[in-house]
């Protein structure tokens, strides 16, 4: 686990990039990710910033629920 809520399984599933960024509480996704599933990052207390690529067309319910440190989200028009 790189951050408290980001398991190796999630890193693989969502093709997250730039592991050094995780430690700063930032998540960026690989450009070929199309969906962020239900409860994907629920309760990720250290998550501060999310950058979602244009390839994402769907974000599941509660995907970022209880991310209490989250202060910045970039969501493309494709969602």
Short mmCIF file of N, CA, C and O in Angstrom, two decimals:
data_model
loop_
_atom_site.label_atom_id
_atom_site.label_comp_id
_atom_site.label_asym_id
_atom_site.label_seq_id
_atom_site.Cartn_x
_atom_site.Cartn_y
_atom_site.Cartn_z
N UNK A 1 0.85 -1.19 0.00
CA UNK A 1 0.00 0.00 0.00
C UNK A 1 0.89 1.24 0.00
O UNK A 1 1.76 1.38 0.85
N UNK A 2 0.65 2.11 -0.94
CA UNK A 2 1.45 3.32 -1.06
C UNK A 2 0.87 4.44 -0.21
O UNK A 2 1.56 5.15 0.47
N UNK A 3 -0.42 4.60 -0.24
CA UNK A 3 -1.11 5.52 0.67
C UNK A 3 -2.10 4.67 1.44
O UNK A 3 -2.35 3.52 1.07
N UNK A 4 -2.66 5.18 2.48
CA UNK A 4 -3.49 4.36 3.36
C UNK A 4 -4.64 3.66 2.65
O UNK A 4 -5.09 2.62 3.07
N UNK A 5 -5.12 4.20 1.55
CA UNK A 5 -6.29 3.62 0.91
C UNK A 5 -6.02 3.08 -0.48
O UNK A 5 -6.92 2.57 -1.12
N UNK A 6 -4.81 3.18 -0.96
CA UNK A 6 -4.54 2.79 -2.34
C UNK A 6 -3.74 1.49 -2.36
O UNK A 6 -2.54 1.49 -2.20
N UNK A 7 -4.45 0.39 -2.54
CA UNK A 7 -3.79 -0.91 -2.57
C UNK A 7 -3.17 -1.17 -3.93
O UNK A 7 -3.49 -0.50 -4.91
N UNK A 8 -2.30 -2.13 -3.99
CA UNK A 8 -1.69 -2.51 -5.25
C UNK A 8 -2.77 -2.93 -6.24
O UNK A 8 -2.70 -2.61 -7.42
N UNK A 9 -3.81 -3.60 -5.76
CA UNK A 9 -4.92 -4.01 -6.61
C UNK A 9 -5.59 -2.80 -7.26
O UNK A 9 -5.88 -2.80 -8.46
N UNK A 10 -5.84 -1.76 -6.47
CA UNK A 10 -6.47 -0.55 -7.01
C UNK A 10 -5.55 0.15 -8.00
O UNK A 10 -5.99 0.67 -9.02
N UNK A 11 -4.25 0.17 -7.69
CA UNK A 11 -3.30 0.79 -8.61
C UNK A 11 -3.35 0.11 -9.96
O UNK A 11 -3.35 0.76 -11.01
N UNK A 12 -3.43 -1.21 -9.96
CA UNK A 12 -3.50 -1.97 -11.20
C UNK A 12 -4.84 -1.77 -11.88
O UNK A 12 -4.91 -1.51 -13.08
N UNK A 13 -5.92 -1.86 -11.12
CA UNK A 13 -7.26 -1.73 -11.68
C UNK A 13 -7.48 -0.38 -12.36
O UNK A 13 -8.03 -0.29 -13.45
N UNK A 14 -7.05 0.67 -11.71
CA UNK A 14 -7.27 2.01 -12.24
C UNK A 14 -6.07 2.57 -12.99
O UNK A 14 -6.08 3.72 -13.40
N UNK A 15 -5.04 1.76 -13.17
CA UNK A 15 -3.86 2.15 -13.92
C UNK A 15 -3.34 3.51 -13.46
O UNK A 15 -3.10 4.42 -14.26
N UNK A 16 -3.21 3.65 -12.16
CA UNK A 16 -2.74 4.91 -11.60
C UNK A 16 -1.29 5.13 -12.00
O UNK A 16 -0.52 4.20 -12.18
N UNK A 17 -0.91 6.37 -12.14
CA UNK A 17 0.44 6.69 -12.59
C UNK A 17 1.16 7.55 -11.57
O UNK A 17 0.56 8.17 -10.71
N UNK A 18 2.47 7.55 -11.66
CA UNK A 18 3.33 8.42 -10.85
C UNK A 18 3.22 8.12 -9.36
O UNK A 18 2.62 8.88 -8.60
N UNK A 19 3.84 7.04 -8.92
CA UNK A 19 3.72 6.61 -7.53
C UNK A 19 4.25 7.61 -6.53
O UNK A 19 3.78 7.66 -5.40
N UNK A 20 5.18 8.45 -6.90
CA UNK A 20 5.68 9.46 -5.96
C UNK A 20 4.59 10.46 -5.60
O UNK A 20 4.58 11.01 -4.51
N UNK A 21 3.66 10.66 -6.50
CA UNK A 21 2.57 11.61 -6.27
C UNK A 21 1.62 11.11 -5.18
O UNK A 21 1.08 11.89 -4.42
N UNK A 22 1.42 9.79 -5.07
CA UNK A 22 0.52 9.24 -4.05
C UNK A 22 0.87 9.75 -2.66
O UNK A 22 0.01 10.05 -1.87
N UNK A 23 2.15 9.81 -2.38
CA UNK A 23 2.59 10.20 -1.06
C UNK A 23 2.21 11.63 -0.73
O UNK A 23 2.15 12.02 0.42
N UNK A 24 1.92 12.42 -1.74
CA UNK A 24 1.49 13.81 -1.54
C UNK A 24 -0.03 13.92 -1.52
O UNK A 24 -0.57 15.00 -1.42
N UNK A 25 -0.73 12.79 -1.67
CA UNK A 25 -2.18 12.80 -1.62
C UNK A 25 -2.84 13.14 -2.94
O UNK A 25 -3.98 13.60 -2.97
N UNK A 26 -2.13 12.92 -4.04
CA UNK A 26 -2.67 13.25 -5.36
C UNK A 26 -2.81 11.97 -6.16
O UNK A 26 -1.92 11.14 -6.18
N UNK A 27 -3.94 11.81 -6.85
CA UNK A 27 -4.13 10.66 -7.72
C UNK A 27 -4.34 11.17 -9.14
O UNK A 27 -5.15 12.07 -9.37
N UNK A 28 -3.57 10.61 -10.07
CA UNK A 28 -3.83 10.85 -11.48
C UNK A 28 -4.05 9.49 -12.12
O UNK A 28 -3.48 8.49 -11.69
N UNK A 29 -4.89 9.43 -13.12
CA UNK A 29 -5.23 8.18 -13.78
C UNK A 29 -4.60 8.10 -15.15
O UNK A 29 -4.46 9.12 -15.83
N UNK A 30 -4.30 6.90 -15.58
CA UNK A 30 -3.82 6.67 -16.93
C UNK A 30 -4.94 7.06 -17.89
O UNK A 30 -6.11 6.91 -17.58
N UNK A 31 -4.57 7.52 -19.07
CA UNK A 31 -5.55 8.04 -20.02
C UNK A 31 -6.50 6.98 -20.59
O UNK A 31 -7.49 7.34 -21.21
N UNK A 32 -6.24 5.70 -20.37
CA UNK A 32 -7.15 4.69 -20.93
C UNK A 32 -8.19 4.19 -19.91
O UNK A 32 -8.95 3.29 -20.21
N UNK A 33 -8.25 4.78 -18.75
CA UNK A 33 -9.27 4.43 -17.77
C UNK A 33 -10.59 5.07 -18.20
O UNK A 33 -10.64 6.26 -18.52
N UNK A 34 -11.67 4.28 -18.23
CA UNK A 34 -12.96 4.80 -18.68
C UNK A 34 -14.01 4.90 -17.58
O UNK A 34 -15.01 5.59 -17.73
N UNK A 35 -13.79 4.21 -16.47
CA UNK A 35 -14.78 4.18 -15.39
C UNK A 35 -14.08 4.10 -14.04
O UNK A 35 -13.11 3.36 -13.88
N UNK A 36 -14.59 4.85 -13.08
CA UNK A 36 -14.14 4.74 -11.69
C UNK A 36 -15.33 4.17 -10.94
O UNK A 36 -16.40 4.77 -10.90
N UNK A 37 -15.16 2.99 -10.38
CA UNK A 37 -16.28 2.23 -9.83
C UNK A 37 -16.80 2.69 -8.48
O UNK A 37 -16.21 3.53 -7.79
N UNK A 38 -17.91 2.09 -8.10
CA UNK A 38 -18.58 2.30 -6.82
C UNK A 38 -17.60 2.11 -5.68
O UNK A 38 -16.87 1.12 -5.63
N UNK A 39 -17.54 3.05 -4.76
CA UNK A 39 -16.69 2.97 -3.56
C UNK A 39 -15.20 2.83 -3.84
O UNK A 39 -14.44 2.40 -2.99
N UNK A 40 -14.75 3.20 -5.03
CA UNK A 40 -13.36 2.95 -5.45
C UNK A 40 -12.33 3.48 -4.45
O UNK A 40 -11.37 2.78 -4.13
N UNK A 41 -12.50 4.68 -3.99
CA UNK A 41 -11.53 5.27 -3.06
C UNK A 41 -12.21 5.74 -1.78
O UNK A 41 -11.75 6.67 -1.13
N UNK A 42 -13.28 5.10 -1.42
CA UNK A 42 -14.02 5.43 -0.21
C UNK A 42 -13.10 5.44 1.00
O UNK A 42 -12.27 4.56 1.17
N UNK A 43 -13.24 6.46 1.81
CA UNK A 43 -12.53 6.56 3.08
C UNK A 43 -11.02 6.74 2.92
O UNK A 43 -10.25 6.38 3.80
N UNK A 44 -10.61 7.32 1.81
CA UNK A 44 -9.19 7.58 1.58
C UNK A 44 -8.86 8.93 2.21
O UNK A 44 -8.93 9.98 1.58
N UNK A 45 -8.52 8.91 3.46
CA UNK A 45 -8.35 10.13 4.26
C UNK A 45 -7.19 11.01 3.81
O UNK A 45 -7.20 12.21 4.03
N UNK A 46 -6.17 10.42 3.18
CA UNK A 46 -5.00 11.20 2.78
C UNK A 46 -5.13 11.82 1.38
O UNK A 46 -4.30 12.61 0.98
N UNK A 47 -6.18 11.47 0.67
CA UNK A 47 -6.36 11.94 -0.69
C UNK A 47 -6.72 13.43 -0.69
O UNK A 47 -7.69 13.84 -0.07
N UNK A 48 -5.92 14.23 -1.40
CA UNK A 48 -6.13 15.67 -1.46
C UNK A 48 -6.58 16.17 -2.83
O UNK A 48 -7.35 17.10 -2.94
N UNK A 49 -6.04 15.54 -3.88
CA UNK A 49 -6.28 16.00 -5.25
C UNK A 49 -6.55 14.82 -6.17
O UNK A 49 -5.85 13.82 -6.09
N UNK A 50 -7.53 14.97 -7.05
CA UNK A 50 -7.85 13.95 -8.05
C UNK A 50 -7.87 14.62 -9.41
O UNK A 50 -8.51 15.65 -9.58
N UNK A 51 -7.16 14.01 -10.35
CA UNK A 51 -7.17 14.50 -11.72
C UNK A 51 -7.70 13.37 -12.59
O UNK A 51 -7.07 12.34 -12.73
N UNK A 52 -8.88 13.57 -13.15
CA UNK A 52 -9.55 12.54 -13.94
C UNK A 52 -9.38 12.87 -15.42
O UNK A 52 -9.69 13.98 -15.84
N UNK A 53 -8.90 11.90 -16.22
CA UNK A 53 -8.68 12.18 -17.64
C UNK A 53 -9.97 12.22 -18.45
O UNK A 53 -11.02 11.74 -18.01
N UNK A 54 -9.89 12.76 -19.65
CA UNK A 54 -11.05 12.85 -20.55
C UNK A 54 -11.60 11.48 -20.92
O UNK A 54 -12.76 11.38 -21.32
N UNK A 55 -10.81 10.43 -20.80
CA UNK A 55 -11.27 9.09 -21.16
C UNK A 55 -12.34 8.56 -20.21
O UNK A 55 -13.12 7.67 -20.57
N UNK A 56 -12.44 9.11 -19.00
CA UNK A 56 -13.43 8.64 -18.03
C UNK A 56 -14.81 9.19 -18.40
O UNK A 56 -14.99 10.39 -18.60
N UNK A 57 -15.77 8.27 -18.49
CA UNK A 57 -17.14 8.66 -18.83
C UNK A 57 -18.13 8.35 -17.71
O UNK A 57 -19.29 8.72 -17.79
N UNK A 58 -17.65 7.66 -16.68
CA UNK A 58 -18.55 7.30 -15.58
C UNK A 58 -17.79 7.24 -14.26
O UNK A 58 -16.70 6.70 -14.18
N UNK A 59 -18.39 7.83 -13.23
CA UNK A 59 -17.86 7.75 -11.88
C UNK A 59 -18.95 7.16 -11.01
O UNK A 59 -20.05 7.69 -10.93
N UNK A 60 -18.64 6.03 -10.38
CA UNK A 60 -19.62 5.32 -9.57
C UNK A 60 -19.99 6.06 -8.29
O UNK A 60 -19.23 6.89 -7.79
N UNK A 61 -21.15 5.73 -7.78
CA UNK A 61 -21.66 6.32 -6.55
C UNK A 61 -20.66 6.08 -5.41
O UNK A 61 -20.10 5.01 -5.29
N UNK A 62 -20.45 7.08 -4.61
CA UNK A 62 -19.57 7.03 -3.44
C UNK A 62 -18.11 6.74 -3.78
O UNK A 62 -17.35 6.30 -2.93
N UNK A 63 -17.70 6.98 -5.02
CA UNK A 63 -16.33 6.69 -5.43
C UNK A 63 -15.29 7.39 -4.56
O UNK A 63 -14.23 6.84 -4.28
N UNK A 64 -15.61 8.60 -4.11
CA UNK A 64 -14.68 9.35 -3.29
C UNK A 64 -15.32 9.76 -1.96
O UNK A 64 -14.96 10.77 -1.37
N UNK A 65 -16.23 8.96 -1.49
CA UNK A 65 -16.94 9.23 -0.25
C UNK A 65 -15.98 9.20 0.94
O UNK A 65 -15.07 8.38 1.01
N UNK A 66 -16.19 10.10 1.87
CA UNK A 66 -15.39 10.18 3.10
C UNK A 66 -13.92 10.47 2.86
O UNK A 66 -13.08 10.15 3.69
N UNK A 67 -13.61 11.11 1.75
CA UNK A 67 -12.24 11.57 1.49
C UNK A 67 -12.14 12.96 2.11
O UNK A 67 -12.26 13.98 1.43
N UNK A 68 -11.94 13.00 3.40
CA UNK A 68 -12.06 14.23 4.17
C UNK A 68 -10.98 15.27 3.90
O UNK A 68 -11.16 16.44 4.24
N UNK A 69 -9.88 14.89 3.27
CA UNK A 69 -8.82 15.85 2.95
C UNK A 69 -8.91 16.36 1.53
O UNK A 69 -8.12 17.20 1.11
N UNK A 70 -9.88 15.87 0.77
CA UNK A 70 -10.01 16.21 -0.64
C UNK A 70 -10.36 17.68 -0.81
O UNK A 70 -11.36 18.17 -0.31
N UNK A 71 -9.50 18.41 -1.54
CA UNK A 71 -9.71 19.84 -1.74
C UNK A 71 -9.77 20.23 -3.21
O UNK A 71 -10.19 21.33 -3.54
N UNK A 72 -9.33 19.33 -4.12
CA UNK A 72 -9.31 19.67 -5.53
C UNK A 72 -9.66 18.45 -6.39
O UNK A 72 -9.07 17.39 -6.24
N UNK A 73 -10.64 18.63 -7.26
CA UNK A 73 -11.06 17.57 -8.18
C UNK A 73 -11.16 18.16 -9.59
O UNK A 73 -11.84 19.16 -9.78
N UNK A 74 -10.49 17.54 -10.53
CA UNK A 74 -10.59 17.94 -11.93
C UNK A 74 -11.42 16.89 -12.63
O UNK A 74 -11.00 15.73 -12.74
N UNK A 75 -12.62 17.27 -13.08
CA UNK A 75 -13.53 16.35 -13.75
C UNK A 75 -13.75 16.86 -15.17
O UNK A 75 -14.17 17.99 -15.38
N UNK A 76 -13.51 15.99 -16.16
CA UNK A 76 -13.69 16.42 -17.55
C UNK A 76 -15.16 16.48 -17.95
O UNK A 76 -16.02 15.91 -17.28
N UNK A 77 -15.45 17.17 -19.04
CA UNK A 77 -16.83 17.26 -19.54
C UNK A 77 -17.39 15.90 -19.96
O UNK A 77 -18.60 15.72 -20.05
N UNK A 78 -16.52 14.91 -20.19
CA UNK A 78 -16.95 13.59 -20.64
C UNK A 78 -17.73 12.83 -19.58
O UNK A 78 -18.43 11.87 -19.89
N UNK A 79 -17.66 13.25 -18.33
CA UNK A 79 -18.36 12.53 -17.26
C UNK A 79 -19.79 13.00 -17.16
O UNK A 79 -20.09 14.15 -17.18
#
